Amino acid sequence: MRVKYFIIGGVAVVAALVVAGVAILSSTDYNAYRGVVAEQVQAATGRGLAIKGDLKFAMGFSPAVAADDVTFANAAWGSRPIMVQVKRFEAQIELLPLIFGDVKVSRIVLLQPDILLETDAKGVGNWVFDTMKPAAPAKPVELKPASGGQMKLPQVNEVVVRDAKLVYRDGQTKQSKELSLAKFTVQAKSETDPLKLEIDGVFDKLRFLATGELGSIAALSSPGTPFAVKLDAKLPDIVELKVSGSVREPLTGKGYDLTIAAQGAELAKLAELGGQKMAPFGPFKLEAKVNDQAPQGAPSLASFKAELGRANLVLVRAEGGVRDPLAQKGIALVASVEGSEIGALSGLALPGMAAPLPAVPAFGPYKASIKVASGQGDKLTVPELKVEFGKPDLLKLTIDGSVQDALAQQGVVVTVAAEAPDVAAVAAKAGSEAPVSGPLKFQAKLADTGVKRYAMSNLQLKFGPSDVAGEATLSLAQARPAFTANFTSNLVELAKPGQAKPAAKPAPAPSPAAKGDGKVFSNDPLPFAMLDLADGEFKYQAKEIRSEGAVLKDLALTVSLRNGELTARPVSLEVSGGKINLDVAMSAKARSITGKFDGKGVNLGALLNDSKTSDLIKDGKTDFAVDFRGAGQSLRALMASLNGSSTVAVGEGEIESKYAELLGADVVKVLSPLQGSGARTKLNCVVNRFDIKDGLATSRALIVDTGRMTVNGEGTINLGSEELKMMFKPHPKDAAIVSLAMPIRVGGTLGAPHFTPGPLGVLVRDVILPANVIPAVNADLEARVP
């Protein structure tokens, strides 16, 4: 019993001492200690601390301390004298748990804190104090539990921050960021109750709200105990974010298993946060599950699902997962892009694009889908790639393919197919015109045949009655791309028979001013540089090519390109009963062109008439040979340097009388009633040879023999200056009017030729004709010469 009374007495004494101590502390003026506190802070940091308001201390089983108008000095180089300024600070601590070594803070309050964090030009922060010594090599912080028990952390039941402002200034970039918090609260009833969070703030002029419930303080300080996470945040009118799950070791960031979801009404607003501008795109919705179950605790994307945009523009869907994103292993993804009208994409601006999309014809709906997966050896594969475009009543395009090794770009196989009921309708939809009409059908297979080597096979193209088939290869393995192509056609019809447009009436010849310098040959640079872009060979054979009535048969063409040297040999074809052979070579280095053309037995009249070029003659079997070589940066310079020859021989036929008259019979027609008036004149032959040296073409033979007359020509054509100096001398076969035929001079230039009567015409004018006849004849002659 004495022990009992002894204990009771001891407790009474302790209680009396506590009451007495509280009474003494409560009557103390703590403002006198403001200087002591400031001195201690000065010694620890080298910075001044000032408590300009009251410093109060309330005793009890939950003692509280409060300070008003507290400031903490900035670094000497800072942009303002004060680093931290707090209108009021309050803290309340439970006294009894301290006896057992526990720190329990009931409440911490910060009112109107104003904090400035900044760095100087060298990147040193104002939070580095002058009293700090050079830091020793950092060691990992290891939080260990107290001996024989769990790790002890201070327990804070409630933290309240009101009207806070935090500014960060970078002294190197001179940029600033500002965070303001109208409200920040974290509270929990006890160490085993969940922490409840509420934030209302603005970061860099962008408002954000967040509420949530986190695990307890007890779970935070107990490794292995899951720490729950449930957060709802949003940027008003931009994005709503939800995070839920748990973290097994929150203090080390290990063992997390979280679900993250985000959604918003307009993706363009979210892109703008990242400094990207884009056209209104539509809503977005994302959901992902992440954990650290990849090898060595690396992040893992267990699953994700996304939907962006809207169906009447662009709708993007994607889902799947990545077991080890850092190592790019365990990938299984499916994605698709679709829209109800591809034409709606016209002018669409997307992030990362230098310019908006160009105008896209309204060909109908579109959809593209792709599957990506980790294959054998974790190679990134594309088991399926599919594109569907357009609609059957206009144009339908499909692409199917796969890739065995996407990163190495190997094992690529793609099949392309397209169909259209009428190719002319497709061209019209695209705002252009097609040379043919009728159905279109296309298919081809594309595949790689080695490292950076690709092949196109099984190409089949049919447009209207025309067809093309063949194969091609492309190699990008060397510095200069290399290609081969081999195509064939049974029939190519460039204009449907009977559907050709009527020839437009020729416009009046433009004046020299309207044509710039009045030259026919352009001074624009020739594209010789393109010959250095690649090496390769192109072959083409066509049994028949039809164009506006003209028919080419058995075309055989081989074009080779090697080291900037292009050759087209052999080139042969049959046209209008005859055969033509061509041989052309071009050099990028020498800026030169050489060529040979020859034709045998070509029915010139049929060729001109079938191609609707002219009704000049009927029949007229023609042989010709052209041999030329020249060099120059432009066509004009090339013609000025031209050397070679040309020979043309036209056999028997008929020539329209109106053209025969232009050769010298106009005067005969005016002077003599004996001149015939038939629609056609017999053509016996035409022989023409020009020798060309340094751009000057000199006539060596020029004879036109008709049933009415023989015309001899002579003179020169300067291909550099384009100056004409030609004379045509008619010799009528009617002896009665031989003396009345006039020679015709052709002068001026190729762009503006001029026709005048020759010396014999002067004699006729002065001796036989009235003064007003010759001008009328000459004017009529000039008007009718093409």
PDB file of N, CA and C in Angstrom, residues 203-270:
ATOM      1  N   PHE A 203      -0.301  27.945 -62.400  1.00  0.00           N
ATOM      2  CA  PHE A 203       1.109  27.818 -62.773  1.00  0.00           C
ATOM      3  C   PHE A 203       1.310  28.455 -64.133  1.00  0.00           C
ATOM      4  N   ASP A 204       2.171  29.451 -64.179  1.00  0.00           N
ATOM      5  CA  ASP A 204       2.484  30.140 -65.421  1.00  0.00           C
ATOM      6  C   ASP A 204       1.199  30.564 -66.142  1.00  0.00           C
ATOM      7  N   LYS A 205       0.297  31.214 -65.412  1.00  0.00           N
ATOM      8  CA  LYS A 205      -0.977  31.755 -65.886  1.00  0.00           C
ATOM      9  C   LYS A 205      -1.992  30.668 -66.253  1.00  0.00           C
ATOM     10  N   LEU A 206      -1.713  29.433 -65.847  1.00  0.00           N
ATOM     11  CA  LEU A 206      -2.623  28.338 -66.158  1.00  0.00           C
ATOM     12  C   LEU A 206      -3.181  27.768 -64.857  1.00  0.00           C
ATOM     13  N   ARG A 207      -4.499  27.840 -64.710  1.00  0.00           N
ATOM     14  CA  ARG A 207      -5.113  27.382 -63.474  1.00  0.00           C
ATOM     15  C   ARG A 207      -5.230  25.863 -63.452  1.00  0.00           C
ATOM     16  N   PHE A 208      -5.026  25.277 -62.267  1.00  0.00           N
ATOM     17  CA  PHE A 208      -5.188  23.838 -62.094  1.00  0.00           C
ATOM     18  C   PHE A 208      -5.855  23.560 -60.756  1.00  0.00           C
ATOM     19  N   LEU A 209      -6.613  22.465 -60.724  1.00  0.00           N
ATOM     20  CA  LEU A 209      -7.314  22.021 -59.531  1.00  0.00           C
ATOM     21  C   LEU A 209      -6.973  20.561 -59.289  1.00  0.00           C
ATOM     22  N   ALA A 210      -6.857  20.171 -58.026  1.00  0.00           N
ATOM     23  CA  ALA A 210      -6.556  18.775 -57.717  1.00  0.00           C
ATOM     24  C   ALA A 210      -7.172  18.408 -56.379  1.00  0.00           C
ATOM     25  N   THR A 211      -7.763  17.239 -56.341  1.00  0.00           N
ATOM     26  CA  THR A 211      -8.249  16.656 -55.098  1.00  0.00           C
ATOM     27  C   THR A 211      -7.848  15.194 -55.107  1.00  0.00           C
ATOM     28  N   GLY A 212      -7.744  14.632 -53.911  1.00  0.00           N
ATOM     29  CA  GLY A 212      -7.364  13.235 -53.897  1.00  0.00           C
ATOM     30  C   GLY A 212      -7.255  12.671 -52.504  1.00  0.00           C
ATOM     31  N   GLU A 213      -6.983  11.368 -52.489  1.00  0.00           N
ATOM     32  CA  GLU A 213      -6.828  10.644 -51.236  1.00  0.00           C
ATOM     33  C   GLU A 213      -5.619   9.721 -51.373  1.00  0.00           C
ATOM     34  N   LEU A 214      -4.660   9.884 -50.493  1.00  0.00           N
ATOM     35  CA  LEU A 214      -3.431   9.108 -50.514  1.00  0.00           C
ATOM     36  C   LEU A 214      -3.391   8.160 -49.328  1.00  0.00           C
ATOM     37  N   GLY A 215      -2.400   7.290 -49.355  1.00  0.00           N
ATOM     38  CA  GLY A 215      -2.242   6.360 -48.240  1.00  0.00           C
ATOM     39  C   GLY A 215      -1.921   7.081 -46.942  1.00  0.00           C
ATOM     40  N   SER A 216      -1.890   6.334 -45.876  1.00  0.00           N
ATOM     41  CA  SER A 216      -1.683   6.913 -44.555  1.00  0.00           C
ATOM     42  C   SER A 216      -0.194   7.129 -44.274  1.00  0.00           C
ATOM     43  N   ILE A 217       0.059   7.929 -43.217  1.00  0.00           N
ATOM     44  CA  ILE A 217       1.438   8.130 -42.763  1.00  0.00           C
ATOM     45  C   ILE A 217       2.034   6.801 -42.308  1.00  0.00           C
ATOM     46  N   ALA A 218       1.214   5.952 -41.689  1.00  0.00           N
ATOM     47  CA  ALA A 218       1.703   4.650 -41.224  1.00  0.00           C
ATOM     48  C   ALA A 218       2.167   3.806 -42.406  1.00  0.00           C
ATOM     49  N   ALA A 219       1.391   3.829 -43.533  1.00  0.00           N
ATOM     50  CA  ALA A 219       1.788   3.069 -44.715  1.00  0.00           C
ATOM     51  C   ALA A 219       3.038   3.665 -45.358  1.00  0.00           C
ATOM     52  N   LEU A 220       3.160   4.989 -45.282  1.00  0.00           N
ATOM     53  CA  LEU A 220       4.318   5.656 -45.851  1.00  0.00           C
ATOM     54  C   LEU A 220       5.601   5.260 -45.149  1.00  0.00           C
ATOM     55  N   SER A 221       5.501   4.995 -43.839  1.00  0.00           N
ATOM     56  CA  SER A 221       6.693   4.670 -43.050  1.00  0.00           C
ATOM     57  C   SER A 221       6.867   3.178 -42.835  1.00  0.00           C
ATOM     58  N   SER A 222       6.050   2.380 -43.544  1.00  0.00           N
ATOM     59  CA  SER A 222       6.149   0.924 -43.398  1.00  0.00           C
ATOM     60  C   SER A 222       6.459   0.302 -44.754  1.00  0.00           C
ATOM     61  N   PRO A 223       7.751   0.049 -45.055  1.00  0.00           N
ATOM     62  CA  PRO A 223       8.105  -0.539 -46.354  1.00  0.00           C
ATOM     63  C   PRO A 223       7.363  -1.843 -46.591  1.00  0.00           C
ATOM     64  N   GLY A 224       6.882  -2.016 -47.809  1.00  0.00           N
ATOM     65  CA  GLY A 224       6.151  -3.224 -48.155  1.00  0.00           C
ATOM     66  C   GLY A 224       4.658  -3.083 -48.027  1.00  0.00           C
ATOM     67  N   THR A 225       4.206  -2.056 -47.306  1.00  0.00           N
ATOM     68  CA  THR A 225       2.770  -1.814 -47.167  1.00  0.00           C
ATOM     69  C   THR A 225       2.310  -0.930 -48.323  1.00  0.00           C
ATOM     70  N   PRO A 226       1.372  -1.379 -49.153  1.00  0.00           N
ATOM     71  CA  PRO A 226       0.945  -0.576 -50.304  1.00  0.00           C
ATOM     72  C   PRO A 226       0.440   0.794 -49.870  1.00  0.00           C
ATOM     73  N   PHE A 227       0.944   1.805 -50.560  1.00  0.00           N
ATOM     74  CA  PHE A 227       0.541   3.191 -50.326  1.00  0.00           C
ATOM     75  C   PHE A 227      -0.451   3.568 -51.429  1.00  0.00           C
ATOM     76  N   ALA A 228      -1.692   3.752 -51.062  1.00  0.00           N
ATOM     77  CA  ALA A 228      -2.751   4.006 -52.038  1.00  0.00           C
ATOM     78  C   ALA A 228      -2.620   5.395 -52.666  1.00  0.00           C
ATOM     79  N   VAL A 229      -3.004   5.486 -53.933  1.00  0.00           N
ATOM     80  CA  VAL A 229      -2.976   6.759 -54.657  1.00  0.00           C
ATOM     81  C   VAL A 229      -4.300   6.902 -55.400  1.00  0.00           C
ATOM     82  N   LYS A 230      -4.970   8.008 -55.168  1.00  0.00           N
ATOM     83  CA  LYS A 230      -6.188   8.320 -55.891  1.00  0.00           C
ATOM     84  C   LYS A 230      -6.279   9.833 -56.034  1.00  0.00           C
ATOM     85  N   LEU A 231      -5.994  10.317 -57.256  1.00  0.00           N
ATOM     86  CA  LEU A 231      -5.934  11.752 -57.507  1.00  0.00           C
ATOM     87  C   LEU A 231      -6.819  12.119 -58.684  1.00  0.00           C
ATOM     88  N   ASP A 232      -7.515  13.237 -58.565  1.00  0.00           N
ATOM     89  CA  ASP A 232      -8.279  13.828 -59.655  1.00  0.00           C
ATOM     90  C   ASP A 232      -7.761  15.249 -59.852  1.00  0.00           C
ATOM     91  N   ALA A 233      -7.269  15.535 -61.062  1.00  0.00           N
ATOM     92  CA  ALA A 233      -6.748  16.866 -61.363  1.00  0.00           C
ATOM     93  C   ALA A 233      -7.310  17.333 -62.691  1.00  0.00           C
ATOM     94  N   LYS A 234      -7.327  18.625 -62.871  1.00  0.00           N
ATOM     95  CA  LYS A 234      -7.795  19.142 -64.152  1.00  0.00           C
ATOM     96  C   LYS A 234      -7.272  20.543 -64.400  1.00  0.00           C
ATOM     97  N   LEU A 235      -7.062  20.804 -65.686  1.00  0.00           N
ATOM     98  CA  LEU A 235      -6.848  22.156 -66.175  1.00  0.00           C
ATOM     99  C   LEU A 235      -8.171  22.547 -66.809  1.00  0.00           C
ATOM    100  N   PRO A 236      -8.928  23.446 -66.207  1.00  0.00           N
ATOM    101  CA  PRO A 236     -10.278  23.737 -66.686  1.00  0.00           C
ATOM    102  C   PRO A 236     -10.323  24.022 -68.182  1.00  0.00           C
ATOM    103  N   ASP A 237     -11.261  23.378 -68.883  1.00  0.00           N
ATOM    104  CA  ASP A 237     -11.493  23.524 -70.323  1.00  0.00           C
ATOM    105  C   ASP A 237     -10.373  22.950 -71.176  1.00  0.00           C
ATOM    106  N   ILE A 238      -9.425  22.218 -70.546  1.00  0.00           N
ATOM    107  CA  ILE A 238      -8.323  21.654 -71.327  1.00  0.00           C
ATOM    108  C   ILE A 238      -8.234  20.149 -71.127  1.00  0.00           C
ATOM    109  N   VAL A 239      -8.013  19.696 -69.893  1.00  0.00           N
ATOM    110  CA  VAL A 239      -7.801  18.268 -69.663  1.00  0.00           C
ATOM    111  C   VAL A 239      -8.204  17.906 -68.234  1.00  0.00           C
ATOM    112  N   GLU A 240      -8.755  16.711 -68.097  1.00  0.00           N
ATOM    113  CA  GLU A 240      -9.035  16.129 -66.788  1.00  0.00           C
ATOM    114  C   GLU A 240      -8.153  14.890 -66.643  1.00  0.00           C
ATOM    115  N   LEU A 241      -7.503  14.782 -65.496  1.00  0.00           N
ATOM    116  CA  LEU A 241      -6.533  13.713 -65.261  1.00  0.00           C
ATOM    117  C   LEU A 241      -6.917  12.948 -63.998  1.00  0.00           C
ATOM    118  N   LYS A 242      -6.869  11.593 -64.092  1.00  0.00           N
ATOM    119  CA  LYS A 242      -7.136  10.748 -62.945  1.00  0.00           C
ATOM    120  C   LYS A 242      -5.987   9.748 -62.799  1.00  0.00           C
ATOM    121  N   VAL A 243      -5.513   9.603 -61.566  1.00  0.00           N
ATOM    122  CA  VAL A 243      -4.451   8.642 -61.254  1.00  0.00           C
ATOM    123  C   VAL A 243      -4.923   7.798 -60.086  1.00  0.00           C
ATOM    124  N   SER A 244      -4.867   6.473 -60.239  1.00  0.00           N
ATOM    125  CA  SER A 244      -5.281   5.586 -59.153  1.00  0.00           C
ATOM    126  C   SER A 244      -4.373   4.369 -59.138  1.00  0.00           C
ATOM    127  N   GLY A 245      -4.232   3.780 -57.973  1.00  0.00           N
ATOM    128  CA  GLY A 245      -3.385   2.602 -57.832  1.00  0.00           C
ATOM    129  C   GLY A 245      -2.682   2.609 -56.495  1.00  0.00           C
ATOM    130  N   SER A 246      -1.478   2.048 -56.475  1.00  0.00           N
ATOM    131  CA  SER A 246      -0.724   1.964 -55.226  1.00  0.00           C
ATOM    132  C   SER A 246       0.762   1.941 -55.522  1.00  0.00           C
ATOM    133  N   VAL A 247       1.543   2.281 -54.475  1.00  0.00           N
ATOM    134  CA  VAL A 247       3.002   2.237 -54.554  1.00  0.00           C
ATOM    135  C   VAL A 247       3.489   1.451 -53.340  1.00  0.00           C
ATOM    136  N   ARG A 248       4.222   0.369 -53.594  1.00  0.00           N
ATOM    137  CA  ARG A 248       4.657  -0.487 -52.501  1.00  0.00           C
ATOM    138  C   ARG A 248       5.726   0.185 -51.636  1.00  0.00           C
ATOM    139  N   GLU A 249       6.637   0.927 -52.242  1.00  0.00           N
ATOM    140  CA  GLU A 249       7.689   1.632 -51.511  1.00  0.00           C
ATOM    141  C   GLU A 249       7.698   3.081 -51.984  1.00  0.00           C
ATOM    142  N   PRO A 250       6.812   3.912 -51.460  1.00  0.00           N
ATOM    143  CA  PRO A 250       6.672   5.279 -51.970  1.00  0.00           C
ATOM    144  C   PRO A 250       7.900   6.150 -51.756  1.00  0.00           C
ATOM    145  N   LEU A 251       8.660   5.899 -50.670  1.00  0.00           N
ATOM    146  CA  LEU A 251       9.820   6.747 -50.400  1.00  0.00           C
ATOM    147  C   LEU A 251      10.953   6.495 -51.378  1.00  0.00           C
ATOM    148  N   THR A 252      10.995   5.328 -51.991  1.00  0.00           N
ATOM    149  CA  THR A 252      12.023   5.025 -52.990  1.00  0.00           C
ATOM    150  C   THR A 252      11.447   4.967 -54.398  1.00  0.00           C
ATOM    151  N   GLY A 253      10.126   5.122 -54.529  1.00  0.00           N
ATOM    152  CA  GLY A 253       9.503   5.107 -55.840  1.00  0.00           C
ATOM    153  C   GLY A 253       9.488   3.734 -56.479  1.00  0.00           C
ATOM    154  N   LYS A 254       9.461   2.680 -55.682  1.00  0.00           N
ATOM    155  CA  LYS A 254       9.467   1.325 -56.220  1.00  0.00           C
ATOM    156  C   LYS A 254       8.137   0.629 -55.939  1.00  0.00           C
ATOM    157  N   GLY A 255       7.844  -0.354 -56.797  1.00  0.00           N
ATOM    158  CA  GLY A 255       6.643  -1.141 -56.597  1.00  0.00           C
ATOM    159  C   GLY A 255       5.367  -0.405 -56.950  1.00  0.00           C
ATOM    160  N   TYR A 256       5.403   0.476 -57.925  1.00  0.00           N
ATOM    161  CA  TYR A 256       4.200   1.219 -58.279  1.00  0.00           C
ATOM    162  C   TYR A 256       3.374   0.432 -59.297  1.00  0.00           C
ATOM    163  N   ASP A 257       2.078   0.582 -59.207  1.00  0.00           N
ATOM    164  CA  ASP A 257       1.119  -0.022 -60.131  1.00  0.00           C
ATOM    165  C   ASP A 257      -0.032   0.967 -60.244  1.00  0.00           C
ATOM    166  N   LEU A 258      -0.007   1.757 -61.310  1.00  0.00           N
ATOM    167  CA  LEU A 258      -0.905   2.903 -61.420  1.00  0.00           C
ATOM    168  C   LEU A 258      -1.702   2.852 -62.717  1.00  0.00           C
ATOM    169  N   THR A 259      -2.903   3.387 -62.648  1.00  0.00           N
ATOM    170  CA  THR A 259      -3.734   3.608 -63.829  1.00  0.00           C
ATOM    171  C   THR A 259      -3.884   5.106 -64.017  1.00  0.00           C
ATOM    172  N   ILE A 260      -3.539   5.580 -65.206  1.00  0.00           N
ATOM    173  CA  ILE A 260      -3.574   7.014 -65.519  1.00  0.00           C
ATOM    174  C   ILE A 260      -4.560   7.224 -66.660  1.00  0.00           C
ATOM    175  N   ALA A 261      -5.492   8.137 -66.465  1.00  0.00           N
ATOM    176  CA  ALA A 261      -6.495   8.428 -67.484  1.00  0.00           C
ATOM    177  C   ALA A 261      -6.578   9.933 -67.699  1.00  0.00           C
ATOM    178  N   ALA A 262      -6.689  10.347 -68.970  1.00  0.00           N
ATOM    179  CA  ALA A 262      -6.815  11.764 -69.302  1.00  0.00           C
ATOM    180  C   ALA A 262      -7.834  11.923 -70.412  1.00  0.00           C
ATOM    181  N   GLN A 263      -8.584  13.008 -70.368  1.00  0.00           N
ATOM    182  CA  GLN A 263      -9.556  13.284 -71.407  1.00  0.00           C
ATOM    183  C   GLN A 263      -9.817  14.778 -71.496  1.00  0.00           C
ATOM    184  N   GLY A 264     -10.269  15.197 -72.674  1.00  0.00           N
ATOM    185  CA  GLY A 264     -10.580  16.596 -72.881  1.00  0.00           C
ATOM    186  C   GLY A 264     -11.447  16.764 -74.108  1.00  0.00           C
ATOM    187  N   ALA A 265     -12.021  17.950 -74.253  1.00  0.00           N
ATOM    188  CA  ALA A 265     -12.953  18.206 -75.350  1.00  0.00           C
ATOM    189  C   ALA A 265     -12.258  18.632 -76.634  1.00  0.00           C
ATOM    190  N   GLU A 266     -10.989  19.087 -76.565  1.00  0.00           N
ATOM    191  CA  GLU A 266     -10.294  19.554 -77.766  1.00  0.00           C
ATOM    192  C   GLU A 266      -8.798  19.321 -77.642  1.00  0.00           C
ATOM    193  N   LEU A 267      -8.279  18.481 -78.532  1.00  0.00           N
ATOM    194  CA  LEU A 267      -6.862  18.134 -78.504  1.00  0.00           C
ATOM    195  C   LEU A 267      -5.982  19.338 -78.819  1.00  0.00           C
ATOM    196  N   ALA A 268      -6.462  20.259 -79.648  1.00  0.00           N
ATOM    197  CA  ALA A 268      -5.657  21.420 -80.023  1.00  0.00           C
ATOM    198  C   ALA A 268      -5.287  22.255 -78.799  1.00  0.00           C
ATOM    199  N   LYS A 269      -6.172  22.332 -77.815  1.00  0.00           N
ATOM    200  CA  LYS A 269      -5.860  23.090 -76.597  1.00  0.00           C
ATOM    201  C   LYS A 269      -4.749  22.419 -75.801  1.00  0.00           C
ATOM    202  N   LEU A 270      -4.735  21.080 -75.785  1.00  0.00           N
ATOM    203  CA  LEU A 270      -3.668  20.370 -75.092  1.00  0.00           C
ATOM    204  C   LEU A 270      -2.342  20.550 -75.825  1.00  0.00           C
TER     205      LEU A 270
END
